[in-house]
Coordinates of N, CA, C and O in Angstrom, one line a residue:
M1 N 38.3 -10.0 -18.3 CA 38.1 -8.5 -17.2 C 36.6 -8.1 -17.7 O 36.1 -7.7 -16.8
K2 N 36.3 -7.9 -19.0 CA 35.1 -7.6 -19.3 C 33.9 -8.6 -18.8 O 32.8 -7.9 -18.3
N3 N 34.0 -9.8 -18.7 CA 33.1 -10.7 -18.0 C 33.0 -10.3 -16.3 O 32.3 -10.5 -15.9
I4 N 33.9 -9.8 -16.0 CA 34.1 -9.6 -14.4 C 33.4 -8.2 -14.2 O 32.4 -8.1 -13.6
F5 N 33.4 -7.3 -15.2 CA 32.8 -6.0 -15.0 C 31.3 -6.3 -15.3 O 30.3 -5.8 -14.6
L6 N 31.1 -7.2 -16.3 CA 29.5 -7.4 -16.8 C 29.0 -8.1 -15.6 O 27.9 -7.7 -15.2
A7 N 29.6 -9.0 -14.9 CA 29.0 -9.4 -13.6 C 28.4 -8.7 -12.6 O 27.9 -8.8 -11.8
F8 N 29.7 -8.1 -12.5 CA 29.7 -6.7 -11.1 C 28.6 -6.0 -11.3 O 27.7 -5.7 -10.4
T9 N 28.3 -5.4 -12.7 CA 27.3 -4.7 -13.2 C 25.8 -5.1 -12.9 O 24.9 -4.7 -12.5
L10 N 25.8 -6.4 -13.4 CA 24.4 -7.2 -12.8 C 24.2 -7.3 -11.4 O 23.1 -7.4 -11.2
L11 N 25.0 -7.8 -10.9 CA 25.2 -7.6 -9.4 C 24.4 -6.5 -9.0 O 23.5 -6.6 -7.8
I12 N 25.0 -5.3 -9.2 CA 24.6 -4.0 -8.5 C 23.3 -3.9 -8.9 O 22.6 -3.5 -8.3
L13 N 23.0 -4.0 -10.1 CA 21.7 -3.7 -10.8 C 20.4 -4.8 -10.1 O 19.4 -4.4 -9.7
A14 N 20.8 -6.0 -10.1 CA 20.4 -6.9 -9.1 C 19.7 -6.3 -7.6 O 18.9 -6.7 -7.1
S15 N 20.7 -5.8 -6.8 CA 20.6 -5.7 -5.6 C 19.9 -3.9 -5.5 O 19.2 -4.0 -4.4
C16 N 19.5 -3.6 -6.5 CA 18.8 -2.0 -6.7 C 17.3 -2.4 -7.0 O 16.8 -1.5 -7.3
S17 N 16.9 -3.9 -7.4 CA 15.6 -4.2 -7.7 C 14.7 -4.1 -6.8 O 15.2 -3.7 -5.3
S18 N 13.6 -3.8 -7.4 CA 12.2 -3.6 -6.3 C 11.9 -4.6 -5.3 O 11.3 -4.8 -4.2
K19 N 12.8 -5.9 -5.8 CA 12.5 -6.9 -4.5 C 13.4 -6.6 -3.5 O 13.0 -7.4 -2.5
S20 N 14.1 -5.5 -3.4 CA 14.9 -5.2 -1.9 C 14.1 -4.5 -1.1 O 14.2 -4.1 -0.2
Y21 N 12.7 -4.0 -1.7 CA 11.7 -2.9 -1.0 C 11.0 -4.1 -0.1 O 10.9 -5.0 -0.3
P22 N 10.6 -3.3 0.8 CA 9.8 -4.0 2.2 C 8.4 -4.6 1.7 O 8.0 -5.3 2.0
D23 N 8.1 -4.3 0.3 CA 6.6 -4.5 0.0 C 6.7 -5.9 -0.3 O 5.6 -6.6 -0.5
K24 N 7.7 -6.1 -0.9 CA 7.9 -8.1 -0.8 C 7.9 -8.9 0.0 O 6.9 -9.9 0.2
K25 N 7.7 -8.0 1.3 CA 7.3 -8.8 2.4 C 6.1 -8.9 2.6 O 5.1 -9.5 3.4
W26 N 5.4 -8.1 2.1 CA 4.1 -7.6 2.3 C 2.8 -8.5 1.6 O 1.7 -8.7 1.4
D27 N 3.7 -8.9 0.4 CA 3.1 -9.9 -0.8 C 1.9 -10.9 0.0 O 2.1 -11.5 0.9
G28 N 0.7 -10.7 -0.4 CA -0.3 -11.5 -0.2 C -1.0 -11.5 1.3 O -2.0 -11.9 1.5
K29 N -0.6 -10.7 2.4 CA -0.7 -10.1 3.5 C -2.1 -9.2 3.5 O -1.9 -8.3 2.6
Q30 N -3.1 -9.5 4.0 CA -4.4 -8.7 4.3 C -4.0 -7.9 5.0 O -3.8 -7.9 6.5
W31 N -3.7 -6.4 4.9 CA -3.4 -5.4 6.0 C -5.2 -4.5 6.1 O -5.6 -4.0 5.1
T32 N -5.7 -5.0 7.1 CA -6.8 -4.6 7.6 C -6.9 -2.9 7.9 O -6.2 -2.6 8.9
L33 N -8.0 -2.3 7.7 CA -7.8 -0.7 8.1 C -8.4 -0.7 9.4 O -9.5 -1.3 9.6
V34 N -8.0 -0.3 10.3 CA -8.2 -0.1 11.8 C -8.2 1.5 12.1 O -9.0 1.8 13.3
E35 N -7.8 2.3 11.4 CA -7.8 3.9 11.6 C -8.0 4.6 10.6 O -7.0 4.2 9.6
I36 N -8.7 5.3 10.1 CA -8.9 6.4 9.2 C -8.7 7.8 9.5 O -9.8 8.2 10.6
M37 N -7.7 8.7 9.5 CA -7.6 10.0 10.1 C -7.8 10.1 11.6 O -8.7 10.9 11.9
Q38 N -7.3 9.6 12.4 CA -7.1 8.9 13.6 C -8.3 8.9 14.6 O -8.5 8.8 15.5
V39 N -9.3 8.3 13.3 CA -10.6 8.0 14.0 C -10.7 6.1 13.7 O -10.7 5.6 12.9
P40 N -10.9 5.5 15.0 CA -10.8 4.1 14.5 C -11.9 3.5 14.0 O -12.9 4.0 13.7
V41 N -11.8 2.2 13.4 CA -12.8 1.7 12.2 C -13.0 0.3 13.0 O -12.4 -0.3 13.4
Q42 N -14.1 0.0 13.1 CA -15.0 -1.1 13.5 C -14.5 -1.9 12.4 O -14.9 -2.2 11.4
T43 N -14.0 -3.3 13.3 CA -13.8 -4.2 12.2 C -14.3 -5.7 12.6 O -14.7 -5.8 13.8
S44 N -14.7 -6.8 11.7 CA -15.5 -7.9 12.0 C -14.6 -9.1 11.8 O -15.2 -10.0 12.4
G45 N -13.4 -8.9 11.6 CA -12.3 -9.8 11.6 C -12.9 -10.9 9.9 O -12.4 -11.7 9.8
S46 N -13.7 -10.1 9.1 CA -14.1 -11.1 8.1 C -13.1 -10.3 6.8 O -12.7 -9.2 6.6
E47 N -13.5 -10.9 5.5 CA -13.0 -10.4 4.3 C -13.7 -9.3 3.8 O -13.1 -8.4 2.9
Q48 N -14.8 -8.8 4.4 CA -15.7 -7.7 4.2 C -14.7 -6.7 4.8 O -15.7 -5.1 4.5
D49 N -13.9 -6.6 5.7 CA -13.2 -5.4 6.3 C -12.9 -4.8 5.3 O -12.1 -5.4 4.3
A50 N -12.7 -3.4 5.4 CA -11.6 -2.6 4.4 C -10.4 -3.0 4.5 O -10.2 -3.2 5.6
H51 N -9.5 -3.5 3.4 CA -8.3 -3.8 3.6 C -7.4 -3.8 2.1 O -8.0 -3.4 1.0
L52 N -6.4 -3.9 2.1 CA -5.1 -3.8 1.1 C -4.3 -5.3 0.8 O -3.9 -5.5 2.3
I53 N -4.1 -5.3 -0.2 CA -3.5 -6.9 -0.5 C -2.4 -6.2 -1.6 O -3.2 -5.9 -2.5
F54 N -1.0 -6.3 -1.2 CA -0.1 -5.9 -2.0 C 0.7 -6.5 -2.9 O 0.9 -8.1 -2.5
D55 N 0.5 -6.5 -4.4 CA 1.3 -7.4 -5.1 C 2.6 -6.9 -5.4 O 2.7 -6.2 -6.4
S56 N 3.6 -7.0 -4.7 CA 4.8 -6.4 -5.3 C 5.7 -6.9 -6.8 O 6.1 -5.9 -7.2
R57 N 5.4 -7.8 -7.2 CA 5.6 -7.9 -8.7 C 5.2 -7.4 -9.7 O 5.7 -6.8 -10.8
E58 N 3.8 -7.1 -9.7 CA 3.1 -6.4 -10.5 C 2.9 -4.8 -9.9 O 2.4 -3.9 -10.9
G59 N 3.3 -4.4 -8.6 CA 3.1 -3.3 -8.4 C 1.6 -2.7 -8.3 O 1.3 -1.4 -8.6
M60 N 0.8 -3.9 -7.9 CA -0.8 -3.3 -7.7 C -1.5 -3.9 -6.4 O -0.7 -4.7 -5.5
I61 N -2.4 -3.2 -6.1 CA -3.0 -3.8 -5.2 C -4.4 -4.1 -5.5 O -5.0 -3.5 -6.7
T62 N -4.8 -4.7 -4.5 CA -6.5 -5.3 -4.5 C -6.8 -5.0 -2.9 O -5.9 -5.1 -2.3
G63 N -8.0 -5.3 -3.3 CA -8.8 -5.4 -1.7 C -10.1 -5.1 -1.5 O -10.8 -5.1 -2.7
T64 N -10.8 -4.0 -0.7 CA -12.3 -3.9 -0.4 C -12.1 -2.8 0.4 O -11.4 -2.3 1.2
G65 N -13.0 -1.8 -0.1 CA -13.4 -0.7 0.6 C -14.2 -0.8 1.9 O -14.5 0.2 2.5
G66 N -14.8 -1.9 2.0 CA -15.7 -2.4 2.7 C -17.0 -2.8 2.0 O -18.2 -3.6 2.8
C67 N -17.2 -2.9 1.1 CA -18.1 -3.2 -0.2 C -17.7 -3.6 -1.2 O -17.8 -4.8 -1.7
N68 N -17.2 -2.5 -2.0 CA -16.8 -2.6 -3.2 C -15.4 -3.1 -3.4 O -14.7 -2.8 -2.3
R69 N -14.9 -3.9 -4.4 CA -13.4 -4.2 -4.6 C -13.1 -3.4 -5.1 O -13.3 -2.3 -5.7
I70 N -11.6 -3.2 -4.6 CA -10.8 -2.2 -5.2 C -9.4 -2.7 -5.5 O -9.1 -3.8 -5.2
F71 N -8.9 -2.0 -6.6 CA -8.0 -2.4 -7.5 C -7.0 -1.2 -7.8 O -7.6 0.1 -8.3
G72 N -5.9 -1.2 -8.0 CA -5.0 -0.1 -8.7 C -3.1 -0.1 -8.4 O -2.8 -1.2 -7.8
P73 N -2.6 0.3 -9.2 CA -1.3 0.6 -8.6 C -0.7 1.3 -7.7 O -1.1 2.2 -7.3
Y74 N 0.7 1.0 -7.5 CA 1.2 1.6 -6.3 C 2.6 1.8 -6.7 O 3.4 0.9 -7.5
E75 N 3.4 2.3 -6.3 CA 4.8 2.7 -6.4 C 5.7 3.1 -5.1 O 5.0 3.9 -4.2
I76 N 6.6 2.4 -4.4 CA 7.4 2.4 -3.3 C 8.4 3.3 -3.8 O 9.2 2.5 -5.2
G77 N 9.2 4.4 -3.5 CA 10.4 4.9 -3.7 C 11.6 4.9 -2.5 O 11.2 4.4 -1.7
K78 N 12.4 5.5 -2.6 CA 13.2 5.9 -1.5 C 12.6 6.5 -0.5 O 11.8 7.2 -0.7
K79 N 13.1 6.5 0.7 CA 12.6 7.1 2.0 C 11.6 7.3 2.0 O 10.7 8.0 2.8
N80 N 11.0 5.6 2.2 CA 10.0 5.2 2.9 C 8.9 6.1 1.7 O 7.5 6.2 2.3
T81 N 8.5 6.4 0.5 CA 7.9 7.2 0.0 C 6.9 5.8 -0.8 O 7.3 5.0 -1.0
L82 N 5.7 6.2 -0.7 CA 4.8 5.4 -1.5 C 3.3 6.2 -1.7 O 3.0 7.2 -1.5
K83 N 3.4 5.9 -3.3 CA 2.0 6.8 -3.9 C 1.1 5.6 -4.7 O 1.5 4.8 -5.3
F84 N -0.2 6.0 -4.4 CA -1.2 4.9 -5.2 C -1.4 5.5 -6.7 O -1.7 6.7 -6.6
G85 N -1.6 4.9 -7.5 CA -2.0 5.3 -8.8 C -3.7 5.6 -8.9 O -3.9 5.6 -7.7
E86 N -4.0 5.5 -10.0 CA -5.4 5.7 -9.9 C -6.4 4.3 -9.5 O -6.1 3.1 -10.3
I87 N -7.4 4.7 -8.5 CA -7.4 3.3 -7.9 C -8.9 3.2 -8.4 O -9.7 4.3 -8.5
G88 N -9.1 2.0 -8.9 CA -10.6 1.5 -9.5 C -11.4 0.9 -8.4 O -10.7 0.5 -7.6
A89 N -12.6 0.7 -8.6 CA -13.5 0.0 -7.7 C -14.5 -0.3 -8.6 O -15.3 0.0 -9.4
T90 N -15.3 -1.7 -8.0 CA -16.8 -2.0 -8.5 C -17.6 -1.2 -7.6 O -17.2 -0.3 -7.1
R91 N -18.7 -0.8 -8.3 CA -20.0 0.3 -7.9 C -21.2 -0.6 -7.4 O -22.2 -0.3 -8.0
M92 N -21.0 -1.5 -6.6 CA -22.0 -2.1 -5.8 C -23.0 -0.8 -5.0 O -22.3 -0.2 -4.0
A93 N -24.1 -1.0 -4.8 CA -25.0 -0.1 -4.0 C -24.6 -0.7 -2.4 O -24.6 -1.9 -2.3
C94 N -23.8 0.1 -1.6 CA -23.6 -0.4 -0.3 C -24.4 0.7 0.8 O -24.5 1.7 0.5
Q95 N -24.5 0.0 1.9 CA -25.2 0.8 2.8 C -23.8 2.0 3.6 O -24.4 3.0 3.9
D96 N -22.9 1.7 3.6 CA -21.7 2.7 4.0 C -20.9 3.2 2.9 O -19.5 3.0 3.1
S97 N -21.4 3.6 1.7 CA -20.7 4.6 1.0 C -20.0 5.5 1.1 O -18.8 5.5 1.0
P98 N -20.5 6.4 2.3 CA -19.8 7.7 2.6 C -18.4 6.9 3.6 O -17.3 7.5 3.3
F99 N -18.4 6.1 4.0 CA -17.2 5.4 4.5 C -16.1 5.1 3.5 O -15.0 5.5 3.6
E100 N -16.7 4.4 2.8 CA -16.1 3.9 1.4 C -15.0 4.9 0.4 O -13.9 4.6 0.4
N101 N -16.0 6.1 0.8 CA -15.7 7.1 -0.7 C -14.5 7.5 0.1 O -13.5 8.4 -0.3
K102 N -14.5 7.9 1.7 CA -13.6 8.6 2.3 C -12.4 7.4 2.2 O -11.5 8.4 2.2
F103 N -12.4 6.4 2.4 CA -11.0 5.7 2.2 C -10.5 5.6 1.2 O -9.5 5.8 1.0
L104 N -11.3 5.5 -0.1 CA -11.0 6.0 -1.7 C -10.0 7.4 -1.6 O -9.0 7.5 -2.2
E105 N -10.6 8.4 -0.8 CA -10.3 9.8 -1.2 C -8.8 10.0 -0.4 O -8.0 10.2 -0.6
V106 N -8.7 9.2 0.9 CA -7.7 9.5 1.7 C -6.5 8.5 1.1 O -5.5 9.0 1.2
L107 N -6.8 7.7 0.1 CA -5.6 6.8 -0.4 C -4.6 7.9 -1.1 O -3.7 7.5 -1.5
K108 N -5.6 8.5 -1.9 CA -4.8 9.2 -3.0 C -3.8 10.2 -2.2 O -3.0 10.9 -2.7
S109 N -4.0 10.5 -1.0 CA -3.4 11.6 -0.4 C -2.2 10.7 0.3 O -1.2 11.6 0.9
V110 N -1.8 9.6 0.1 CA -1.0 8.9 0.7 C 0.5 9.3 0.0 O 0.6 9.0 -1.3
R111 N 1.7 9.5 0.9 CA 2.9 9.9 0.3 C 4.3 9.1 1.1 O 5.0 8.9 0.3
Y112 N 4.2 8.4 2.1 CA 4.7 8.0 2.9 C 4.5 6.7 3.7 O 2.9 6.8 3.7
Y113 N 5.1 5.7 4.0 CA 4.8 4.6 4.6 C 5.6 4.4 6.0 O 6.7 4.7 5.8
Q114 N 5.3 3.6 7.0 CA 6.0 3.3 7.7 C 5.5 1.9 8.2 O 4.4 1.9 8.5
V115 N 6.3 0.7 8.9 CA 5.9 -0.6 9.1 C 6.0 -0.2 10.6 O 7.4 -0.2 10.9
S116 N 5.5 -0.5 11.6 CA 5.8 -0.3 13.0 C 4.8 -1.4 14.1 O 4.0 -1.4 13.8
A117 N 5.7 -2.4 14.8 CA 4.9 -3.2 15.6 C 4.0 -3.6 14.7 O 2.7 -4.1 15.4
G118 N 4.0 -4.6 13.8 CA 2.6 -5.2 13.2 C 1.9 -4.4 12.3 O 0.7 -4.8 11.8
E119 N 2.1 -2.9 12.4 CA 1.3 -2.0 11.7 C 1.9 -1.1 10.4 O 2.5 -1.0 10.5
L120 N 1.1 -1.4 9.4 CA 1.1 0.0 8.2 C 0.6 1.1 8.5 O -0.5 1.3 8.4
L121 N 1.6 2.0 8.6 CA 1.2 3.5 8.8 C 1.6 4.1 7.4 O 2.2 4.4 6.8
L122 N 0.0 4.6 7.2 CA 0.2 5.3 5.6 C 0.2 7.0 5.7 O -0.6 7.2 6.8
K123 N 1.2 7.7 5.5 CA 1.2 9.0 5.8 C 0.9 9.9 4.7 O 1.0 9.6 3.3
N124 N 0.4 11.2 4.9 CA 0.4 12.4 3.8 C 1.6 12.9 3.5 O 2.4 12.8 4.2
G125 N 1.9 14.0 2.9 CA 2.4 14.6 2.7 C 3.3 15.2 3.8 O 4.9 15.8 3.6
K126 N 2.4 15.9 4.8 CA 3.0 16.1 6.2 C 4.0 15.1 7.0 O 4.3 15.7 8.2
K127 N 3.8 14.0 6.5 CA 4.0 12.6 7.2 C 3.1 12.6 8.6 O 3.5 12.1 9.4
D128 N 1.8 13.2 8.5 CA 1.0 12.6 9.4 C 0.5 11.5 9.2 O -0.3 11.1 7.8
V129 N 0.0 10.4 10.0 CA -0.6 9.2 9.6 C -2.1 9.7 9.6 O -2.9 9.8 10.3
I130 N -2.5 9.3 8.1 CA -3.9 9.1 7.7 C -4.6 8.2 7.9 O -5.8 7.9 7.5
L131 N -4.0 6.7 7.7 CA -4.5 5.4 7.8 C -3.4 4.7 8.2 O -2.0 4.6 8.2
K132 N -4.2 3.6 9.3 CA -3.5 2.6 9.9 C -3.9 1.5 9.5 O -5.5 1.2 9.9
L133 N -3.4 0.4 9.5 CA -3.6 -1.0 8.9 C -2.9 -1.9 9.5 O -1.8 -2.0 9.7
Q134 N -3.6 -2.9 9.8 CA -3.0 -4.2 10.6 C -3.1 -5.3 9.8 O -3.9 -5.5 9.4

């Protein structure tokens, strides 16, 4: 009876693990920024486009702000909550630093996410879409 209870408990704990979260499907996918604060972002289809790559096992993101590499932790919770931790970046001189700085600043405001029609919509505390990625 003890073994059955232990097996049942382990099964429940495994089903509650972070592997059941949608970010597992995001692993290694490059989510390219196409809109920031309802303003379209010009993309080139290259690795230099501002983007995020999620690593669900580590709970970390990597990517670029358009010039500098970015990296940091994230956490997904219940009810589609998403919060980024302290985002680090390399600090190369860039022509488009204001854009990159805005992107990093807006990432700090993310509180929710939604995946819809191949897009990752990142939302603020009021659930307004502040970043759109494809």
